mmCIF file of C-alpha atoms and ligand atoms in Angstrom:
data_model
loop_
_atom_site.group_PDB
_atom_site.id
_atom_site.type_symbol
_atom_site.label_atom_id
_atom_site.label_comp_id
_atom_site.label_asym_id
_atom_site.label_seq_id
_atom_site.Cartn_x
_atom_site.Cartn_y
_atom_site.Cartn_z
ATOM 1 C CA MET A 1 11.120 -10.040 21.139
ATOM 2 C CA SER A 2 10.159 -10.924 17.499
ATOM 3 C CA THR A 3 8.393 -8.255 15.496
ATOM 4 C CA TYR A 4 6.293 -10.960 13.928
ATOM 5 C CA THR A 5 3.690 -13.153 15.724
ATOM 6 C CA PRO A 6 2.757 -16.473 13.694
ATOM 7 C CA THR A 7 -0.856 -16.616 13.170
ATOM 8 C CA ASP A 8 -0.722 -20.421 14.455
ATOM 9 C CA PRO A 9 1.944 -21.236 17.162
ATOM 10 C CA LYS A 10 1.575 -25.304 16.228
ATOM 11 C CA LYS A 11 4.304 -27.134 14.764
ATOM 12 C CA VAL A 12 4.529 -26.388 10.982
ATOM 13 C CA THR A 13 3.836 -29.619 8.990
ATOM 14 C CA THR A 14 3.643 -30.308 5.253
ATOM 15 C CA LYS A 15 -0.052 -30.129 5.375
ATOM 16 C CA ARG A 16 0.264 -26.389 7.025
ATOM 17 C CA ILE A 17 2.720 -25.420 4.242
ATOM 18 C CA LYS A 18 0.166 -26.292 1.568
ATOM 19 C CA ASP A 19 -2.761 -24.577 3.485
ATOM 20 C CA MET A 20 -0.485 -21.512 3.790
ATOM 21 C CA MET A 21 -0.049 -21.364 -0.134
ATOM 22 C CA LEU A 22 -3.928 -22.219 -0.641
ATOM 23 C CA ALA A 23 -4.436 -19.223 1.871
ATOM 24 C CA GLY A 24 -2.428 -16.883 0.113
ATOM 25 C CA GLU A 25 0.133 -16.792 3.254
ATOM 26 C CA LYS A 26 3.589 -16.486 1.995
ATOM 27 C CA ILE A 27 6.004 -19.108 3.514
ATOM 28 C CA ALA A 28 9.150 -17.872 5.289
ATOM 29 C CA MET A 29 12.106 -20.258 5.169
ATOM 30 C CA ILE A 30 15.641 -19.465 6.315
ATOM 31 C CA THR A 31 18.869 -21.616 6.922
ATOM 32 C CA SER A 32 20.421 -22.754 10.255
ATOM 33 C CA TYR A 33 23.151 -24.949 11.243
ATOM 34 C CA ASP A 34 23.153 -24.799 14.905
ATOM 35 C CA TYR A 35 21.052 -24.852 18.039
ATOM 36 C CA THR A 36 21.518 -21.300 19.187
ATOM 37 C CA MET A 37 20.775 -19.706 15.617
ATOM 38 C CA ALA A 38 17.752 -22.270 15.035
ATOM 39 C CA SER A 39 16.389 -21.432 18.475
ATOM 40 C CA LEU A 40 16.608 -17.472 17.593
ATOM 41 C CA VAL A 41 14.876 -18.017 13.982
ATOM 42 C CA ASP A 42 12.306 -20.345 15.411
ATOM 43 C CA GLN A 43 11.609 -17.615 18.025
ATOM 44 C CA ALA A 44 11.118 -15.212 15.472
ATOM 45 C CA GLY A 45 8.391 -17.186 13.972
ATOM 46 C CA VAL A 46 9.941 -18.556 10.536
ATOM 47 C CA ASP A 47 7.923 -21.378 9.130
ATOM 48 C CA ILE A 48 10.723 -23.570 7.819
ATOM 49 C CA ILE A 49 14.314 -23.845 8.697
ATOM 50 C CA LEU A 50 16.680 -25.313 6.256
ATOM 51 C CA VAL A 51 19.778 -27.091 7.489
ATOM 52 C CA GLY A 52 21.106 -26.221 3.960
ATOM 53 C CA ASP A 53 24.246 -27.960 2.546
ATOM 54 C CA SER A 54 25.414 -24.383 2.229
ATOM 55 C CA ALA A 55 26.715 -25.307 5.634
ATOM 56 C CA SER A 56 29.700 -26.555 3.598
ATOM 57 C CA ASN A 57 30.473 -22.894 2.647
ATOM 58 C CA VAL A 58 29.120 -21.153 5.763
ATOM 59 C CA MET A 59 30.282 -23.493 8.629
ATOM 60 C CA GLN A 60 33.158 -25.252 7.035
ATOM 61 C CA GLY A 61 34.792 -22.593 4.652
ATOM 62 C CA ASN A 62 34.562 -24.760 1.369
ATOM 63 C CA ALA A 63 34.376 -22.948 -2.073
ATOM 64 C CA THR A 64 31.334 -25.398 -2.855
ATOM 65 C CA THR A 65 28.690 -27.296 -1.399
ATOM 66 C CA LEU A 66 30.353 -30.692 -2.837
ATOM 67 C CA PRO A 67 32.514 -31.591 0.315
ATOM 68 C CA ILE A 68 29.764 -31.732 2.953
ATOM 69 C CA THR A 69 28.836 -35.481 3.935
ATOM 70 C CA VAL A 70 26.002 -37.212 5.259
ATOM 71 C CA ASP A 71 27.544 -37.441 8.588
ATOM 72 C CA ASP A 72 28.278 -33.684 8.743
ATOM 73 C CA MET A 73 24.736 -32.963 7.918
ATOM 74 C CA ILE A 74 23.480 -35.045 10.620
ATOM 75 C CA VAL A 75 25.461 -33.320 13.134
ATOM 76 C CA TYR A 76 24.248 -29.947 12.163
ATOM 77 C CA ALA A 77 20.590 -31.115 11.533
ATOM 78 C CA ARG A 78 20.478 -32.804 15.033
ATOM 79 C CA THR A 79 21.082 -29.466 16.884
ATOM 80 C CA VAL A 80 18.538 -27.656 14.707
ATOM 81 C CA ALA A 81 15.696 -30.013 15.186
ATOM 82 C CA ARG A 82 16.639 -30.034 18.994
ATOM 83 C CA ALA A 83 15.935 -25.992 18.957
ATOM 84 C CA ALA A 84 12.981 -25.946 16.671
ATOM 85 C CA LYS A 85 9.632 -25.791 18.658
ATOM 86 C CA ARG A 86 7.225 -24.568 15.811
ATOM 87 C CA ALA A 87 9.337 -24.494 12.542
ATOM 88 C CA MET A 88 9.447 -27.387 10.120
ATOM 89 C CA VAL A 89 13.013 -28.466 9.802
ATOM 90 C CA VAL A 90 14.159 -29.711 6.395
ATOM 91 C CA VAL A 91 17.740 -31.111 5.890
ATOM 92 C CA ASP A 92 19.598 -30.981 2.473
ATOM 93 C CA MET A 93 20.835 -34.238 1.278
ATOM 94 C CA PRO A 94 24.453 -33.728 0.486
ATOM 95 C CA PHE A 95 26.203 -34.326 -2.944
ATOM 96 C CA GLY A 96 26.556 -38.028 -3.764
ATOM 97 C CA SER A 97 23.964 -39.170 -1.132
ATOM 98 C CA TYR A 98 21.102 -39.468 -3.348
ATOM 99 C CA GLN A 99 21.914 -39.313 -7.262
ATOM 100 C CA GLY A 100 22.630 -42.854 -7.694
ATOM 101 C CA ASP A 101 20.869 -45.861 -6.666
ATOM 102 C CA PRO A 102 17.405 -44.800 -5.191
ATOM 103 C CA ILE A 103 17.787 -47.397 -2.527
ATOM 104 C CA GLU A 104 20.808 -45.636 -1.466
ATOM 105 C CA ALA A 105 19.107 -42.630 -1.470
ATOM 106 C CA GLN A 106 16.345 -43.780 0.652
ATOM 107 C CA ARG A 107 18.856 -45.257 3.232
ATOM 108 C CA ASN A 108 20.587 -41.794 3.528
ATOM 109 C CA ALA A 109 17.208 -40.041 4.027
ATOM 110 C CA VAL A 110 16.099 -42.686 6.680
ATOM 111 C CA ARG A 111 19.361 -42.049 8.560
ATOM 112 C CA ILE A 112 18.886 -38.164 8.323
ATOM 113 C CA MET A 113 15.494 -38.501 9.792
ATOM 114 C CA ARG A 114 16.163 -41.035 12.321
ATOM 115 C CA GLU A 115 19.516 -39.655 13.570
ATOM 116 C CA THR A 116 18.318 -35.953 13.744
ATOM 117 C CA GLY A 117 14.666 -35.770 14.444
ATOM 118 C CA ALA A 118 14.309 -33.329 11.352
ATOM 119 C CA ASP A 119 10.661 -33.306 9.436
ATOM 120 C CA GLY A 120 11.746 -33.621 5.986
ATOM 121 C CA VAL A 121 14.581 -33.691 3.413
ATOM 122 C CA LYS A 122 15.556 -31.623 0.240
ATOM 123 C CA LEU A 123 17.448 -32.647 -2.714
ATOM 124 C CA GLU A 124 18.342 -30.935 -6.103
ATOM 125 C CA GLY A 125 17.370 -31.824 -9.487
ATOM 126 C CA GLY A 126 14.536 -32.629 -11.924
ATOM 127 C CA ARG A 127 13.283 -35.525 -13.755
ATOM 128 C CA GLU A 128 16.491 -37.450 -13.168
ATOM 129 C CA MET A 129 15.636 -37.640 -9.495
ATOM 130 C CA ARG A 130 12.118 -39.049 -9.828
ATOM 131 C CA GLY A 131 13.125 -42.479 -8.954
ATOM 132 C CA ALA A 132 15.031 -41.252 -5.624
ATOM 133 C CA ILE A 133 12.118 -38.808 -4.607
ATOM 134 C CA GLU A 134 9.596 -41.627 -5.018
ATOM 135 C CA MET A 135 11.790 -44.226 -2.952
ATOM 136 C CA ILE A 136 12.149 -41.692 -0.293
ATOM 137 C CA LEU A 137 8.596 -40.811 -0.127
ATOM 138 C CA ARG A 138 7.713 -44.641 0.090
ATOM 139 C CA ALA A 139 9.590 -44.424 3.381
ATOM 140 C CA GLY A 140 7.102 -41.820 4.483
ATOM 141 C CA ILE A 141 9.673 -38.841 4.232
ATOM 142 C CA PRO A 142 8.543 -35.543 2.989
ATOM 143 C CA VAL A 143 10.648 -34.445 0.008
ATOM 144 C CA MET A 144 11.420 -30.786 -0.994
ATOM 145 C CA GLY A 145 12.638 -30.346 -4.626
ATOM 146 C CA HIS A 146 15.131 -27.811 -5.687
ATOM 147 C CA LEU A 147 15.641 -26.375 -9.379
ATOM 148 C CA GLY A 148 17.178 -23.692 -11.315
ATOM 149 C CA LEU A 149 20.631 -22.863 -9.952
ATOM 150 C CA THR A 150 21.532 -26.077 -8.116
ATOM 151 C CA PRO A 151 24.724 -25.632 -6.486
ATOM 152 C CA GLN A 152 25.704 -29.105 -6.238
ATOM 153 C CA SER A 153 25.893 -28.995 -10.244
ATOM 154 C CA ILE A 154 28.241 -26.045 -10.254
ATOM 155 C CA ASN A 155 30.980 -27.912 -12.116
ATOM 156 C CA LYS A 156 28.578 -28.764 -14.772
ATOM 157 C CA PHE A 157 27.103 -25.125 -15.100
ATOM 158 C CA GLY A 158 30.702 -23.592 -14.802
ATOM 159 C CA THR A 159 29.145 -20.509 -13.289
ATOM 160 C CA TYR A 160 26.740 -19.076 -10.534
ATOM 161 C CA ALA A 161 24.990 -16.967 -13.186
ATOM 162 C CA THR A 162 21.165 -17.110 -13.417
ATOM 163 C CA ARG A 163 19.740 -20.173 -14.878
ATOM 164 C CA ALA A 164 16.893 -20.845 -17.647
ATOM 165 C CA GLN A 165 17.530 -17.633 -19.177
ATOM 166 C CA ASP A 166 16.945 -19.139 -22.622
ATOM 167 C CA GLU A 167 13.583 -20.681 -23.980
ATOM 168 C CA ALA A 168 14.995 -24.259 -23.934
ATOM 169 C CA GLU A 169 16.036 -24.296 -20.519
ATOM 170 C CA ALA A 170 13.091 -22.464 -19.261
ATOM 171 C CA LEU A 171 10.648 -25.020 -20.824
ATOM 172 C CA ARG A 172 12.840 -27.879 -19.449
ATOM 173 C CA LEU A 173 12.594 -26.157 -15.899
ATOM 174 C CA ILE A 174 8.805 -26.097 -16.085
ATOM 175 C CA ALA A 175 8.566 -29.754 -17.280
ATOM 176 C CA ASP A 176 10.793 -30.630 -14.326
ATOM 177 C CA ALA A 177 8.678 -28.764 -11.742
ATOM 178 C CA LYS A 178 5.731 -30.959 -12.996
ATOM 179 C CA VAL A 179 7.584 -34.048 -12.522
ATOM 180 C CA LEU A 180 8.614 -33.133 -9.085
ATOM 181 C CA ASP A 181 5.018 -32.108 -8.328
ATOM 182 C CA GLU A 182 3.592 -35.429 -9.582
ATOM 183 C CA ALA A 183 6.491 -37.435 -7.871
ATOM 184 C CA GLY A 184 5.208 -36.158 -4.639
ATOM 185 C CA CYS A 185 7.406 -33.197 -3.583
ATOM 186 C CA PHE A 186 5.644 -31.059 -0.934
ATOM 187 C CA ALA A 187 7.532 -27.992 -1.917
ATOM 188 C CA ILE A 188 9.969 -26.862 -4.682
ATOM 189 C CA VAL A 189 12.781 -24.315 -4.080
ATOM 190 C CA LEU A 190 13.514 -22.051 -7.360
ATOM 191 C CA GLU A 191 16.936 -20.658 -7.117
ATOM 192 C CA LYS A 192 18.118 -17.880 -9.297
ATOM 193 C CA ILE A 193 15.881 -17.917 -12.283
ATOM 194 C CA PRO A 194 13.970 -14.958 -14.154
ATOM 195 C CA ALA A 195 10.976 -13.686 -11.847
ATOM 196 C CA GLN A 196 8.774 -14.250 -14.659
ATOM 197 C CA LEU A 197 9.641 -17.924 -15.242
ATOM 198 C CA ALA A 198 9.198 -18.538 -11.498
ATOM 199 C CA ALA A 199 5.774 -16.986 -11.655
ATOM 200 C CA LYS A 200 4.951 -19.336 -14.412
ATOM 201 C CA VAL A 201 6.414 -22.381 -12.660
ATOM 202 C CA SER A 202 4.322 -21.292 -9.632
ATOM 203 C CA GLN A 203 1.042 -21.428 -11.495
ATOM 204 C CA SER A 204 2.155 -24.832 -13.190
ATOM 205 C CA VAL A 205 2.478 -26.752 -10.133
ATOM 206 C CA SER A 206 0.080 -27.694 -7.236
ATOM 207 C CA VAL A 207 2.635 -27.285 -4.405
ATOM 208 C CA PRO A 208 4.189 -24.277 -3.106
ATOM 209 C CA THR A 209 7.421 -22.860 -4.771
ATOM 210 C CA ILE A 210 9.956 -21.332 -2.400
ATOM 211 C CA GLY A 211 12.136 -18.717 -4.292
ATOM 212 C CA ILE A 212 15.643 -17.603 -3.827
ATOM 213 C CA GLY A 213 16.492 -14.970 -6.478
ATOM 214 C CA ALA A 214 13.312 -15.816 -8.064
ATOM 215 C CA GLY A 215 11.142 -12.842 -7.617
ATOM 216 C CA PRO A 216 8.014 -12.395 -5.635
ATOM 217 C CA ALA A 217 5.420 -14.751 -7.427
ATOM 218 C CA CYS A 218 6.795 -17.611 -5.477
ATOM 219 C CA ALA A 219 4.545 -19.042 -2.436
ATOM 220 C CA GLY A 220 7.622 -18.503 -0.329
ATOM 221 C CA GLN A 221 10.919 -17.052 0.070
ATOM 222 C CA VAL A 222 14.312 -18.456 1.528
ATOM 223 C CA LEU A 223 17.469 -16.928 2.505
ATOM 224 C CA VAL A 224 20.666 -17.966 4.150
ATOM 225 C CA ALA A 225 20.666 -16.455 7.634
ATOM 226 C CA HIS A 226 24.278 -15.702 7.710
ATOM 227 C CA ASP A 227 24.003 -13.646 4.444
ATOM 228 C CA MET A 228 20.797 -11.837 5.351
ATOM 229 C CA LEU A 229 22.293 -11.013 8.968
ATOM 230 C CA GLY A 230 25.283 -9.511 7.501
ATOM 231 C CA LEU A 231 27.686 -12.143 8.772
ATOM 232 C CA ASN A 232 29.055 -12.569 5.393
ATOM 233 C CA SER A 233 29.620 -9.111 3.927
ATOM 234 C CA ALA A 234 31.860 -10.731 1.155
ATOM 235 C CA PHE A 235 28.542 -12.312 -0.588
ATOM 236 C CA LYS A 236 26.308 -9.711 -1.909
ATOM 237 C CA PRO A 237 24.123 -10.939 -4.926
ATOM 238 C CA LYS A 238 21.537 -8.740 -6.267
ATOM 239 C CA PHE A 239 18.745 -10.924 -4.697
ATOM 240 C CA LEU A 240 19.838 -10.635 -1.183
ATOM 241 C CA ARG A 241 18.235 -8.230 1.348
ATOM 242 C CA VAL A 242 20.663 -7.564 4.268
ATOM 243 C CA TYR A 243 18.657 -6.884 7.484
ATOM 244 C CA ASN A 244 21.664 -6.407 9.790
ATOM 245 C CA ASN A 245 25.446 -5.973 9.991
ATOM 246 C CA LEU A 246 26.067 -8.716 12.577
ATOM 247 C CA GLY A 247 29.630 -9.148 11.187
ATOM 248 C CA GLU A 248 30.458 -5.733 11.675
ATOM 249 C CA GLN A 249 29.232 -5.734 15.098
ATOM 250 C CA ILE A 250 31.004 -8.929 16.148
ATOM 251 C CA ILE A 251 34.273 -7.374 15.155
ATOM 252 C CA ASP A 252 33.565 -4.379 17.010
ATOM 253 C CA SER A 253 32.479 -6.074 20.214
ATOM 254 C CA VAL A 254 35.510 -8.455 20.256
ATOM 255 C CA GLY A 255 37.701 -5.302 19.520
ATOM 256 C CA ASN A 256 36.258 -3.577 22.782
ATOM 257 C CA TYR A 257 36.551 -6.769 24.654
ATOM 258 C CA ILE A 258 40.228 -7.150 23.716
ATOM 259 C CA VAL A 259 41.047 -3.315 24.494
ATOM 260 C CA ASP A 260 39.240 -3.747 27.861
ATOM 261 C CA VAL A 261 41.493 -6.859 28.625
ATOM 262 C CA LYS A 262 44.650 -5.308 27.555
ATOM 263 C CA SER A 263 44.025 -2.077 29.507
ATOM 264 C CA GLY A 264 43.038 -4.104 32.724
ATOM 265 C CA ASP A 265 39.718 -2.462 32.748
ATOM 266 C CA PHE A 266 38.052 -5.958 32.482
ATOM 267 C CA PRO A 267 37.159 -7.588 34.748
ATOM 268 C CA ASN A 268 36.118 -4.401 37.216
ATOM 269 C CA GLU A 269 35.105 -4.671 40.826
ATOM 270 C CA HIS A 270 31.515 -5.860 40.009
ATOM 271 C CA GLU A 271 32.785 -8.654 37.537
ATOM 272 C CA GLN A 272 34.540 -10.638 40.359
ATOM 273 C CA TYR A 273 33.973 -12.812 43.378
HETATM 274 O O1 LIG B 301 21.947 -25.138 1.109
HETATM 275 C C1 LIG B 301 21.290 -23.916 1.094
HETATM 276 O O2 LIG B 301 21.077 -23.040 1.879
HETATM 277 C C2 LIG B 301 19.876 -23.858 0.080
HETATM 278 C C3 LIG B 301 19.342 -22.655 -0.062
HETATM 279 C C4 LIG B 301 20.135 -21.522 -0.610
HETATM 280 C C5 LIG B 301 18.018 -22.923 -0.839
HETATM 281 O O3 LIG B 301 19.754 -24.930 -0.582
#
């Protein structure tokens, strides 16, 4: 039973996301990559489920988001879309699937939508992505932008440190956000930038900003489910609030199971036919 009951049980759409921002209702977004987790976060009442390319780290054990493919994302997203009854499902376009030819970007976005049943896509980058965003929108596919610490560019940045701490990068980020807004993005993720800058960006655009490590002024917040549930105790950035210790609970539970099997206590007389 969720501690939260959504004000409206109907399926969340891009229009609802904008209306929430206009009404001052904060937008709650969280990642999922599989049917069971997506079903649980949907029942909890989250507004948007992001099938993030963080699946590359969380589900595949890669050091970065770069190795994950469109085919991989489609497998994860299909299971999530099947589970989500209320939440809008947004799928990350993986590294290399949209940065080149806008036509190819559209083709990959169409594949993701057609083969998963998701409700929109997300891609990283600013003004240089305008062509891809417009081409994807031309196919009627909602696009969420992503600025600040964009993990697909980690090799260019060389660090996961907070972005846009100097004036030049901050001004560029504000200008990029305006471009994404003009191009038609329905929302923009702001990752790991100073809270004051995120507040400025949020005031400069007409669409909701969704923050991760970007302070409280954003129209919504996003966290990686595995991180906030304590399934990944090695990852402890300052911006993360950990709501549970499921990792410890799983190790503990499985340890108890092993002890019961080894001792012959499981199965007992009630656990057999
Ligand atoms: O891939 C992901 O999980 C993301 C969020 C961190 C915003 O892009």
